[in-house]
Amino acid sequence: AALILLIVVAPSLIATTFRNNIVGVVVCLIIACYLLQEHIRASGGFRNSFTKAHGISNSVGIILLLVYPIWALVVILF
């Protein structure tokens, strides 16, 4: 019972702790940068990441993942 309680409560506690906090924004920014770097590496370079099949949509989606944390970081800091 304690394990089930921990599994249910811990994600909520972590989410409410990090939400609208600079730590959560930095974690989100690090994850987005890692995903973009891995996508570019898997595509064979920056140019290829936009020219291969599904490359444009994947690249744009990952870049949009970068926009939110950058904007949230600007809002939090200023």
PDB file of C-alpha atoms in Angstrom:
ATOM      1  CA  ALA A   1       0.000   0.000   0.000  1.00  0.00           C
ATOM      2  CA  ALA A   2       2.879   2.367   0.790  1.00  0.00           C
ATOM      3  CA  LEU A   3       4.441   1.734  -2.619  1.00  0.00           C
ATOM      4  CA  ILE A   4       1.187   2.498  -4.436  1.00  0.00           C
ATOM      5  CA  LEU A   5       0.766   5.675  -2.389  1.00  0.00           C
ATOM      6  CA  LEU A   6       4.320   6.735  -3.243  1.00  0.00           C
ATOM      7  CA  ILE A   7       3.810   6.060  -6.952  1.00  0.00           C
ATOM      8  CA  VAL A   8       0.580   8.071  -6.994  1.00  0.00           C
ATOM      9  CA  VAL A   9       1.618  11.019  -4.808  1.00  0.00           C
ATOM     10  CA  ALA A  10       5.274  11.530  -5.818  1.00  0.00           C
ATOM     11  CA  PRO A  11       4.671  12.621  -9.439  1.00  0.00           C
ATOM     12  CA  SER A  12       2.064  15.128  -8.281  1.00  0.00           C
ATOM     13  CA  LEU A  13       4.409  16.489  -5.607  1.00  0.00           C
ATOM     14  CA  ILE A  14       7.272  16.827  -8.090  1.00  0.00           C
ATOM     15  CA  ALA A  15       5.026  18.434 -10.714  1.00  0.00           C
ATOM     16  CA  THR A  16       3.616  21.033  -8.330  1.00  0.00           C
ATOM     17  CA  THR A  17       7.106  21.758  -6.992  1.00  0.00           C
ATOM     18  CA  PHE A  18       8.622  22.371 -10.429  1.00  0.00           C
ATOM     19  CA  ARG A  19       5.651  24.035 -12.119  1.00  0.00           C
ATOM     20  CA  ASN A  20       6.082  27.801 -12.663  1.00  0.00           C
ATOM     21  CA  ASN A  21       9.512  27.617 -11.087  1.00  0.00           C
ATOM     22  CA  ILE A  22      12.874  28.402 -12.641  1.00  0.00           C
ATOM     23  CA  VAL A  23      14.087  24.853 -11.926  1.00  0.00           C
ATOM     24  CA  GLY A  24      11.258  23.340 -13.976  1.00  0.00           C
ATOM     25  CA  VAL A  25      11.887  25.728 -16.846  1.00  0.00           C
ATOM     26  CA  VAL A  26      15.593  24.895 -16.876  1.00  0.00           C
ATOM     27  CA  VAL A  27      14.834  21.153 -16.839  1.00  0.00           C
ATOM     28  CA  CYS A  28      12.415  21.621 -19.743  1.00  0.00           C
ATOM     29  CA  LEU A  29      15.015  23.656 -21.660  1.00  0.00           C
ATOM     30  CA  ILE A  30      17.683  20.996 -21.120  1.00  0.00           C
ATOM     31  CA  ILE A  31      15.337  18.254 -22.350  1.00  0.00           C
ATOM     32  CA  ALA A  32      14.377  20.277 -25.447  1.00  0.00           C
ATOM     33  CA  CYS A  33      18.020  21.006 -26.307  1.00  0.00           C
ATOM     34  CA  TYR A  34      18.897  17.331 -25.931  1.00  0.00           C
ATOM     35  CA  LEU A  35      16.003  16.249 -28.183  1.00  0.00           C
ATOM     36  CA  LEU A  36      16.972  18.785 -30.852  1.00  0.00           C
ATOM     37  CA  GLN A  37      20.622  17.715 -30.745  1.00  0.00           C
ATOM     38  CA  GLU A  38      19.703  14.025 -31.020  1.00  0.00           C
ATOM     39  CA  HIS A  39      17.286  14.710 -33.891  1.00  0.00           C
ATOM     40  CA  ILE A  40      19.935  16.622 -35.823  1.00  0.00           C
ATOM     41  CA  ARG A  41      22.520  13.907 -35.158  1.00  0.00           C
ATOM     42  CA  ALA A  42      20.127  11.115 -36.243  1.00  0.00           C
ATOM     43  CA  SER A  43      19.262  13.005 -39.436  1.00  0.00           C
ATOM     44  CA  GLY A  44      22.890  13.402 -40.420  1.00  0.00           C
ATOM     45  CA  GLY A  45      23.245  17.131 -39.924  1.00  0.00           C
ATOM     46  CA  PHE A  46      21.259  20.326 -39.583  1.00  0.00           C
ATOM     47  CA  ARG A  47      20.495  20.631 -43.304  1.00  0.00           C
ATOM     48  CA  ASN A  48      19.338  17.014 -43.545  1.00  0.00           C
ATOM     49  CA  SER A  49      17.068  17.379 -40.530  1.00  0.00           C
ATOM     50  CA  PHE A  50      14.868  19.711 -42.604  1.00  0.00           C
ATOM     51  CA  THR A  51      15.063  17.884 -45.950  1.00  0.00           C
ATOM     52  CA  LYS A  52      14.367  14.229 -45.074  1.00  0.00           C
ATOM     53  CA  ALA A  53      10.893  12.722 -44.830  1.00  0.00           C
ATOM     54  CA  HIS A  54       9.114  13.995 -41.702  1.00  0.00           C
ATOM     55  CA  GLY A  55      12.182  16.142 -41.039  1.00  0.00           C
ATOM     56  CA  ILE A  56      10.436  19.483 -41.263  1.00  0.00           C
ATOM     57  CA  SER A  57       7.578  18.562 -38.937  1.00  0.00           C
ATOM     58  CA  ASN A  58       9.892  16.915 -36.414  1.00  0.00           C
ATOM     59  CA  SER A  59      12.325  19.845 -36.454  1.00  0.00           C
ATOM     60  CA  VAL A  60       9.572  22.433 -36.112  1.00  0.00           C
ATOM     61  CA  GLY A  61       7.995  20.467 -33.253  1.00  0.00           C
ATOM     62  CA  ILE A  62      11.268  20.250 -31.364  1.00  0.00           C
ATOM     63  CA  ILE A  63      12.003  23.938 -31.974  1.00  0.00           C
ATOM     64  CA  LEU A  64       8.566  24.763 -30.548  1.00  0.00           C
ATOM     65  CA  LEU A  65       9.563  22.743 -27.487  1.00  0.00           C
ATOM     66  CA  LEU A  66      12.451  25.204 -27.149  1.00  0.00           C
ATOM     67  CA  VAL A  67      10.239  28.289 -27.485  1.00  0.00           C
ATOM     68  CA  TYR A  68       8.171  27.716 -24.327  1.00  0.00           C
ATOM     69  CA  PRO A  69      11.040  27.333 -21.842  1.00  0.00           C
ATOM     70  CA  ILE A  70      12.913  30.290 -23.318  1.00  0.00           C
ATOM     71  CA  TRP A  71       9.781  32.453 -23.094  1.00  0.00           C
ATOM     72  CA  ALA A  72       9.000  31.227 -19.571  1.00  0.00           C
ATOM     73  CA  LEU A  73      12.595  31.925 -18.504  1.00  0.00           C
ATOM     74  CA  VAL A  74      12.314  35.497 -19.815  1.00  0.00           C
ATOM     75  CA  VAL A  75       8.995  35.976 -17.992  1.00  0.00           C
ATOM     76  CA  ILE A  76      10.355  34.590 -14.717  1.00  0.00           C
ATOM     77  CA  LEU A  77      13.576  36.599 -14.825  1.00  0.00           C
ATOM     78  CA  PHE A  78      12.021  39.907 -15.893  1.00  0.00           C
TER      79      PHE A  78
END
